[in-house]
C-alpha cells in the first residue's frame, strides 16, 4: 500500500485540529556517539501542542469528533493520579465546551496534591474523583469500565449526556465503539515515514513506551501497511508482556477491521519488553533519574519519569545487549508526559545526588 492510499483511509474519519503536525524529527547525534550502537533518531510527540503535549493529543483529534457527534456535554474517563491522558482529555474537552470528569486511581506512592498533571486538571476545572485501585484488575478491564459507567449513570440522572472513554483512549469500549486512538497512531507512523524517507532512509526499529496499547497497535499497523522493514518495539511501563501483548493485538485487529486494512497483524508482530517496569508503574528509581539526566545533558530533551525515561532505559539496555546492529536506524517516539516530573522531584534529586 502507498502512503497516499493509507492517508485516504484515515481521512475518512472526522478529525479536529488539536496538534502541531508534523511533529519534529531529528537525529540524536550526541547520544548515538556516546552509546556506540545504532543511529538514534527522535520523533517529538511531546511537542504536539495541546497543553504540555504528548501522544494522547493525537488520539483526541479523532475521539473529540465522536463526542461531538453524540452530542455529549461531559466526558468521563479514568487513569492514574498523575495521568497525562486524563489531563489532555480535560484540555481537549474544554476547548469544545465539554465538561471533564476524571476518575484518578492511586496506583503509586504520590501525595494527593495539586502538582504536575493534577494541578493542570484543577486549573482546567475538571471534576476529580480519587479512588483506590481495583485489586487484581487491569486498568483496561471491564471492572474499571463499570466504575466509569456508574459515574456516567449518575450524570445521566442529572440530565447530562456523558461520553465514557477507556484509559488512554485505547480499547474500543464505553462510548467509543471503534479504536479511534489507534487510528491516530497509524497516521503518526505515516507522518514519521514521510520524514524518514525525506531524510533518505526507512527505520529498522521504532522504540516507544507502551501503556494502554493503542499507540503500539497503530504504529504496528502503519509499519505493516507501508514499511515492511520497520519493527515496532514497545517498552511496557505497567503490564507484564504476555497479557499486554494480547491487548495490543486485540486493538490492532479492531483497527485493521475499522480501516479495512489487509495487513494481517500476527502475535509475532507485537514486540513487548517488560523488564524495565522494575518496581512498578510510576515508580521512580535510580535508573530513571540517570536516564533523565543523560538525555537532557546530551540532547537538551526532557523525558518524563513514568513513560519515556523507562522506554529510553530499555533502548539503552537493548543497545548494550546487542539487540540492534551497529548500522541500524532506530527512531525513539517521545510520547510526552513531562508534567509528571515535578511531583517526583524529591526522588529524582535524591537519586542524582
GROMACS .gro file of C-alpha atoms in nm:
model
  353
    1UNK     CA    1   0.000   0.000   0.000
    2UNK     CA    2   0.123   0.353  -0.073
    3UNK     CA    3   0.134   0.628   0.186
    4UNK     CA    4  -0.129   0.812  -0.017
    5UNK     CA    5  -0.366   0.514  -0.003
    6UNK     CA    6  -0.321   0.482   0.373
    7UNK     CA    7  -0.379   0.854   0.423
    8UNK     CA    8  -0.703   0.833   0.225
    9UNK     CA    9  -0.833   0.555   0.450
   10UNK     CA   10  -0.753   0.759   0.762
   11UNK     CA   11  -0.908   1.076   0.621
   12UNK     CA   12  -1.249   0.904   0.611
   13UNK     CA   13  -1.266   0.958   0.987
   14UNK     CA   14  -1.364   1.300   1.127
   15UNK     CA   15  -1.087   1.493   1.298
   16UNK     CA   16  -1.046   1.819   1.490
   17UNK     CA   17  -0.718   2.017   1.480
   18UNK     CA   18  -0.552   1.985   1.820
   19UNK     CA   19  -0.184   1.928   1.738
   20UNK     CA   20   0.103   2.089   1.551
   21UNK     CA   21   0.192   1.840   1.280
   22UNK     CA   22   0.419   1.705   1.164
   23UNK     CA   23   0.593   1.692   1.500
   24UNK     CA   24   0.972   1.749   1.485
   25UNK     CA   25   1.209   1.473   1.385
   26UNK     CA   26   1.589   1.472   1.416
   27UNK     CA   27   1.894   1.258   1.477
   28UNK     CA   28   2.028   1.233   1.832
   29UNK     CA   29   2.391   1.285   1.732
   30UNK     CA   30   2.542   1.301   2.081
   31UNK     CA   31   2.353   1.003   2.217
   32UNK     CA   32   2.435   0.798   1.907
   33UNK     CA   33   2.805   0.873   1.951
   34UNK     CA   34   2.805   0.808   2.326
   35UNK     CA   35   2.622   0.475   2.313
   36UNK     CA   36   2.824   0.350   2.017
   37UNK     CA   37   2.538   0.149   1.877
   38UNK     CA   38   2.277   0.214   1.610
   39UNK     CA   39   2.187   0.556   1.474
   40UNK     CA   40   1.924   0.702   1.708
   41UNK     CA   41   1.657   0.947   1.595
   42UNK     CA   42   1.371   1.105   1.788
   43UNK     CA   43   1.012   1.179   1.690
   44UNK     CA   44   0.900   1.461   1.920
   45UNK     CA   45   0.540   1.373   2.001
   46UNK     CA   46   0.593   1.553   2.331
   47UNK     CA   47   0.557   1.868   2.118
   48UNK     CA   48   0.208   1.805   1.983
   49UNK     CA   49   0.090   2.138   2.125
   50UNK     CA   50  -0.221   2.071   2.333
   51UNK     CA   51  -0.147   2.162   2.697
   52UNK     CA   52   0.205   2.021   2.761
   53UNK     CA   53   0.188   1.799   2.452
   54UNK     CA   54   0.211   1.424   2.422
   55UNK     CA   55   0.082   1.126   2.228
   56UNK     CA   56  -0.269   1.141   2.375
   57UNK     CA   57  -0.340   1.464   2.185
   58UNK     CA   58  -0.318   1.276   1.856
   59UNK     CA   59  -0.581   1.031   1.978
   60UNK     CA   60  -0.812   1.308   2.093
   61UNK     CA   61  -0.814   1.463   1.744
   62UNK     CA   62  -1.018   1.158   1.639
   63UNK     CA   63  -1.207   1.098   1.964
   64UNK     CA   64  -1.345   1.450   2.016
   65UNK     CA   65  -1.547   1.441   1.688
   66UNK     CA   66  -1.717   1.125   1.818
   67UNK     CA   67  -1.806   1.309   2.140
   68UNK     CA   68  -1.949   1.598   1.936
   69UNK     CA   69  -2.141   1.365   1.701
   70UNK     CA   70  -2.305   1.205   2.005
   71UNK     CA   71  -2.387   1.549   2.146
   72UNK     CA   72  -2.201   1.478   2.469
   73UNK     CA   73  -2.175   1.759   2.724
   74UNK     CA   74  -1.950   1.563   2.964
   75UNK     CA   75  -1.661   1.321   2.922
   76UNK     CA   76  -1.580   1.053   3.182
   77UNK     CA   77  -1.251   0.869   3.181
   78UNK     CA   78  -1.014   0.702   3.424
   79UNK     CA   79  -0.639   0.680   3.472
   80UNK     CA   80  -0.364   0.707   3.735
   81UNK     CA   81  -0.326   1.003   3.969
   82UNK     CA   82  -0.072   1.193   3.755
   83UNK     CA   83  -0.213   1.084   3.421
   84UNK     CA   84  -0.115   1.262   3.100
   85UNK     CA   85  -0.418   1.105   2.932
   86UNK     CA   86  -0.659   1.249   3.188
   87UNK     CA   87  -0.511   1.599   3.167
   88UNK     CA   88  -0.502   1.610   2.787
   89UNK     CA   89  -0.857   1.475   2.770
   90UNK     CA   90  -0.968   1.753   3.004
   91UNK     CA   91  -0.786   2.015   2.795
   92UNK     CA   92  -0.933   1.889   2.466
   93UNK     CA   93  -1.282   1.863   2.614
   94UNK     CA   94  -1.272   2.217   2.749
   95UNK     CA   95  -1.180   2.351   2.404
   96UNK     CA   96  -1.512   2.218   2.276
   97UNK     CA   97  -1.730   2.311   2.573
   98UNK     CA   98  -1.738   1.960   2.721
   99UNK     CA   99  -1.701   1.916   3.097
  100UNK     CA  100  -1.433   1.667   3.207
  101UNK     CA  101  -1.489   1.417   3.489
  102UNK     CA  102  -1.168   1.231   3.581
  103UNK     CA  103  -1.156   0.916   3.795
  104UNK     CA  104  -0.795   0.905   3.917
  105UNK     CA  105  -0.658   0.593   4.082
  106UNK     CA  106  -0.373   0.596   4.335
  107UNK     CA  107  -0.151   0.346   4.156
  108UNK     CA  108   0.176   0.471   4.305
  109UNK     CA  109   0.302   0.641   4.619
  110UNK     CA  110   0.250   1.010   4.545
  111UNK     CA  111   0.056   1.256   4.760
  112UNK     CA  112  -0.290   1.370   4.654
  113UNK     CA  113  -0.182   1.728   4.596
  114UNK     CA  114  -0.224   1.978   4.317
  115UNK     CA  115   0.108   1.930   4.143
  116UNK     CA  116   0.207   1.821   3.793
  117UNK     CA  117  -0.087   1.695   3.590
  118UNK     CA  118  -0.322   1.717   3.888
  119UNK     CA  119  -0.253   2.091   3.912
  120UNK     CA  120  -0.337   2.123   3.544
  121UNK     CA  121  -0.654   1.917   3.594
  122UNK     CA  122  -0.756   2.157   3.870
  123UNK     CA  123  -0.681   2.466   3.659
  124UNK     CA  124  -0.895   2.310   3.382
  125UNK     CA  125  -1.179   2.288   3.638
  126UNK     CA  126  -1.214   1.913   3.587
  127UNK     CA  127  -1.419   1.719   3.838
  128UNK     CA  128  -1.163   1.493   4.006
  129UNK     CA  129  -1.268   1.169   4.176
  130UNK     CA  130  -0.979   0.997   4.356
  131UNK     CA  131  -1.013   0.623   4.412
  132UNK     CA  132  -0.811   0.326   4.534
  133UNK     CA  133  -0.708   0.085   4.254
  134UNK     CA  134  -0.921  -0.223   4.193
  135UNK     CA  135  -0.734  -0.524   4.323
  136UNK     CA  136  -0.638  -0.785   4.063
  137UNK     CA  137  -0.789  -0.596   3.770
  138UNK     CA  138  -0.613  -0.445   3.469
  139UNK     CA  139  -0.691  -0.076   3.419
  140UNK     CA  140  -0.818  -0.169   3.071
  141UNK     CA  141  -1.067  -0.420   3.213
  142UNK     CA  142  -1.445  -0.421   3.233
  143UNK     CA  143  -1.414  -0.371   3.610
  144UNK     CA  144  -1.272  -0.021   3.563
  145UNK     CA  145  -1.525   0.048   3.288
  146UNK     CA  146  -1.805  -0.047   3.529
  147UNK     CA  147  -1.690   0.221   3.775
  148UNK     CA  148  -1.687   0.482   3.498
  149UNK     CA  149  -2.031   0.374   3.378
  150UNK     CA  150  -2.163   0.409   3.731
  151UNK     CA  151  -2.033   0.768   3.743
  152UNK     CA  152  -2.181   0.831   3.398
  153UNK     CA  153  -2.521   0.696   3.507
  154UNK     CA  154  -2.522   0.943   3.795
  155UNK     CA  155  -2.458   1.222   3.545
  156UNK     CA  156  -2.739   1.099   3.320
  157UNK     CA  157  -2.980   1.116   3.612
  158UNK     CA  158  -2.886   1.483   3.645
  159UNK     CA  159  -2.967   1.546   3.279
  160UNK     CA  160  -2.616   1.526   3.132
  161UNK     CA  161  -2.502   1.337   2.822
  162UNK     CA  162  -2.174   1.172   2.922
  163UNK     CA  163  -1.922   1.014   2.689
  164UNK     CA  164  -1.720   0.735   2.853
  165UNK     CA  165  -1.368   0.661   2.725
  166UNK     CA  166  -1.132   0.390   2.845
  167UNK     CA  167  -0.789   0.480   2.986
  168UNK     CA  168  -0.556   0.605   2.715
  169UNK     CA  169  -0.833   0.618   2.455
  170UNK     CA  170  -0.724   0.269   2.357
  171UNK     CA  171  -0.975  -0.012   2.398
  172UNK     CA  172  -1.298   0.024   2.198
  173UNK     CA  173  -1.536   0.021   2.493
  174UNK     CA  174  -1.772   0.258   2.666
  175UNK     CA  175  -1.893   0.525   2.424
  176UNK     CA  176  -1.603   0.477   2.180
  177UNK     CA  177  -1.714   0.194   1.954
  178UNK     CA  178  -1.407   0.176   1.728
  179UNK     CA  179  -1.037   0.219   1.815
  180UNK     CA  180  -1.001   0.586   1.726
  181UNK     CA  181  -0.688   0.624   1.939
  182UNK     CA  182  -0.503   0.357   1.742
  183UNK     CA  183  -0.613   0.508   1.410
  184UNK     CA  184  -0.431   0.826   1.510
  185UNK     CA  185  -0.108   0.629   1.551
  186UNK     CA  186  -0.144   0.457   1.216
  187UNK     CA  187  -0.140   0.816   1.092
  188UNK     CA  188   0.156   0.903   1.317
  189UNK     CA  189   0.357   0.625   1.154
  190UNK     CA  190   0.257   0.759   0.813
  191UNK     CA  191   0.379   1.104   0.919
  192UNK     CA  192   0.708   0.966   1.052
  193UNK     CA  193   0.784   0.752   0.747
  194UNK     CA  194   0.739   1.057   0.524
  195UNK     CA  195   1.000   1.235   0.737
  196UNK     CA  196   1.247   0.946   0.732
  197UNK     CA  197   1.210   0.893   0.358
  198UNK     CA  198   1.272   1.265   0.306
  199UNK     CA  199   1.595   1.211   0.505
  200UNK     CA  200   1.685   0.919   0.277
  201UNK     CA  201   1.609   0.612   0.487
  202UNK     CA  202   1.346   0.390   0.645
  203UNK     CA  203   1.393   0.299   1.012
  204UNK     CA  204   1.478  -0.055   1.113
  205UNK     CA  205   1.309  -0.010   1.451
  206UNK     CA  206   1.073   0.225   1.631
  207UNK     CA  207   1.105   0.217   2.011
  208UNK     CA  208   0.843   0.370   2.239
  209UNK     CA  209   0.687   0.344   2.584
  210UNK     CA  210   0.368   0.142   2.578
  211UNK     CA  211   0.098   0.167   2.841
  212UNK     CA  212  -0.262   0.127   2.728
  213UNK     CA  213  -0.179  -0.027   2.390
  214UNK     CA  214  -0.322   0.187   2.112
  215UNK     CA  215  -0.001   0.375   2.031
  216UNK     CA  216   0.178   0.046   1.972
  217UNK     CA  217  -0.115  -0.108   1.784
  218UNK     CA  218  -0.134   0.191   1.549
  219UNK     CA  219   0.240   0.200   1.486
  220UNK     CA  220   0.243  -0.173   1.409
  221UNK     CA  221  -0.036  -0.139   1.154
  222UNK     CA  222   0.126   0.169   0.998
  223UNK     CA  223   0.451  -0.023   0.959
  224UNK     CA  224   0.285  -0.331   0.812
  225UNK     CA  225   0.085  -0.116   0.569
  226UNK     CA  226   0.365   0.093   0.419
  227UNK     CA  227   0.707  -0.015   0.551
  228UNK     CA  228   0.759  -0.388   0.589
  229UNK     CA  229   1.116  -0.328   0.704
  230UNK     CA  230   1.032  -0.143   1.028
  231UNK     CA  231   0.971  -0.333   1.351
  232UNK     CA  232   0.790  -0.171   1.644
  233UNK     CA  233   0.937  -0.229   1.990
  234UNK     CA  234   0.718  -0.147   2.291
  235UNK     CA  235   0.874  -0.095   2.633
  236UNK     CA  236   0.596  -0.172   2.879
  237UNK     CA  237   0.564   0.069   3.171
  238UNK     CA  238   0.288  -0.115   3.353
  239UNK     CA  239   0.170  -0.461   3.247
  240UNK     CA  240   0.350  -0.797   3.204
  241UNK     CA  241   0.446  -0.888   2.849
  242UNK     CA  242   0.201  -1.171   2.773
  243UNK     CA  243  -0.132  -1.013   2.873
  244UNK     CA  244  -0.022  -0.677   2.741
  245UNK     CA  245   0.077  -0.817   2.402
  246UNK     CA  246  -0.270  -0.974   2.379
  247UNK     CA  247  -0.428  -0.634   2.448
  248UNK     CA  248  -0.217  -0.471   2.176
  249UNK     CA  249  -0.314  -0.745   1.931
  250UNK     CA  250  -0.684  -0.702   2.018
  251UNK     CA  251  -0.665  -0.328   1.950
  252UNK     CA  252  -0.463  -0.384   1.631
  253UNK     CA  253  -0.716  -0.637   1.496
  254UNK     CA  254  -1.004  -0.399   1.568
  255UNK     CA  255  -0.815  -0.114   1.396
  256UNK     CA  256  -0.731  -0.334   1.098
  257UNK     CA  257  -1.102  -0.409   1.056
  258UNK     CA  258  -1.209  -0.046   1.106
  259UNK     CA  259  -0.963   0.088   0.846
  260UNK     CA  260  -1.021  -0.208   0.611
  261UNK     CA  261  -0.650  -0.291   0.603
  262UNK     CA  262  -0.515  -0.620   0.466
  263UNK     CA  263  -0.215  -0.611   0.699
  264UNK     CA  264  -0.296  -0.942   0.874
  265UNK     CA  265  -0.128  -0.849   1.202
  266UNK     CA  266   0.002  -1.154   1.390
  267UNK     CA  267   0.113  -1.217   1.750
  268UNK     CA  268   0.478  -1.215   1.643
  269UNK     CA  269   0.436  -0.856   1.517
  270UNK     CA  270   0.379  -0.740   1.877
  271UNK     CA  271   0.721  -0.697   2.041
  272UNK     CA  272   0.700  -0.604   2.410
  273UNK     CA  273   0.972  -0.587   2.674
  274UNK     CA  274   0.853  -0.578   3.035
  275UNK     CA  275   1.194  -0.594   3.207
  276UNK     CA  276   1.206  -0.217   3.252
  277UNK     CA  277   0.892  -0.180   3.465
  278UNK     CA  278   1.126  -0.255   3.759
  279UNK     CA  279   0.949  -0.161   4.085
  280UNK     CA  280   0.617  -0.093   3.912
  281UNK     CA  281   0.417   0.162   3.717
  282UNK     CA  282   0.510   0.519   3.801
  283UNK     CA  283   0.784   0.422   4.048
  284UNK     CA  284   1.097   0.636   4.005
  285UNK     CA  285   1.430   0.462   4.060
  286UNK     CA  286   1.797   0.548   4.013
  287UNK     CA  287   1.798   0.421   3.654
  288UNK     CA  288   1.510   0.656   3.563
  289UNK     CA  289   1.681   0.955   3.723
  290UNK     CA  290   2.010   0.884   3.545
  291UNK     CA  291   1.841   0.843   3.206
  292UNK     CA  292   1.661   1.175   3.258
  293UNK     CA  293   1.996   1.344   3.320
  294UNK     CA  294   2.173   1.163   3.033
  295UNK     CA  295   1.923   1.268   2.764
  296UNK     CA  296   1.877   1.621   2.900
  297UNK     CA  297   2.250   1.692   2.924
  298UNK     CA  298   2.342   1.532   2.591
  299UNK     CA  299   2.047   1.638   2.375
  300UNK     CA  300   1.854   1.909   2.563
  301UNK     CA  301   1.544   1.687   2.558
  302UNK     CA  302   1.339   1.638   2.873
  303UNK     CA  303   1.192   1.292   2.925
  304UNK     CA  304   0.925   1.208   3.182
  305UNK     CA  305   0.975   0.972   3.480
  306UNK     CA  306   0.681   0.738   3.414
  307UNK     CA  307   0.688   0.657   3.043
  308UNK     CA  308   0.967   0.787   2.822
  309UNK     CA  309   1.252   0.753   3.072
  310UNK     CA  310   1.173   0.382   3.111
  311UNK     CA  311   1.149   0.343   2.734
  312UNK     CA  312   1.484   0.514   2.688
  313UNK     CA  313   1.633   0.298   2.964
  314UNK     CA  314   1.509  -0.001   2.767
  315UNK     CA  315   1.660   0.132   2.444
  316UNK     CA  316   1.998   0.192   2.611
  317UNK     CA  317   1.999  -0.154   2.768
  318UNK     CA  318   1.897  -0.325   2.443
  319UNK     CA  319   2.187  -0.148   2.268
  320UNK     CA  320   2.425  -0.277   2.538
  321UNK     CA  321   2.289  -0.629   2.490
  322UNK     CA  322   2.340  -0.619   2.113
  323UNK     CA  323   1.971  -0.629   2.021
  324UNK     CA  324   2.036  -0.373   1.745
  325UNK     CA  325   2.310  -0.391   1.484
  326UNK     CA  326   2.558  -0.106   1.468
  327UNK     CA  327   2.425   0.019   1.134
  328UNK     CA  328   2.056   0.005   1.231
  329UNK     CA  329   1.847   0.320   1.230
  330UNK     CA  330   1.624   0.342   1.539
  331UNK     CA  331   1.352   0.602   1.596
  332UNK     CA  332   1.258   0.680   1.955
  333UNK     CA  333   0.900   0.808   1.980
  334UNK     CA  334   0.893   1.066   2.260
  335UNK     CA  335   0.532   1.032   2.376
  336UNK     CA  336   0.541   1.314   2.632
  337UNK     CA  337   0.435   1.334   2.994
  338UNK     CA  338   0.679   1.590   3.133
  339UNK     CA  339   0.438   1.742   3.395
  340UNK     CA  340   0.488   1.421   3.597
  341UNK     CA  341   0.850   1.526   3.660
  342UNK     CA  342   0.750   1.776   3.925
  343UNK     CA  343   0.555   1.558   4.171
  344UNK     CA  344   0.852   1.318   4.154
  345UNK     CA  345   1.117   1.587   4.206
  346UNK     CA  346   1.228   1.470   4.551
  347UNK     CA  347   1.306   1.117   4.438
  348UNK     CA  348   1.480   1.237   4.123
  349UNK     CA  349   1.704   1.475   4.317
  350UNK     CA  350   1.775   1.210   4.581
  351UNK     CA  351   1.893   0.958   4.320
  352UNK     CA  352   2.105   1.216   4.134
  353UNK     CA  353   2.293   1.346   4.442
   0.00000   0.00000   0.00000
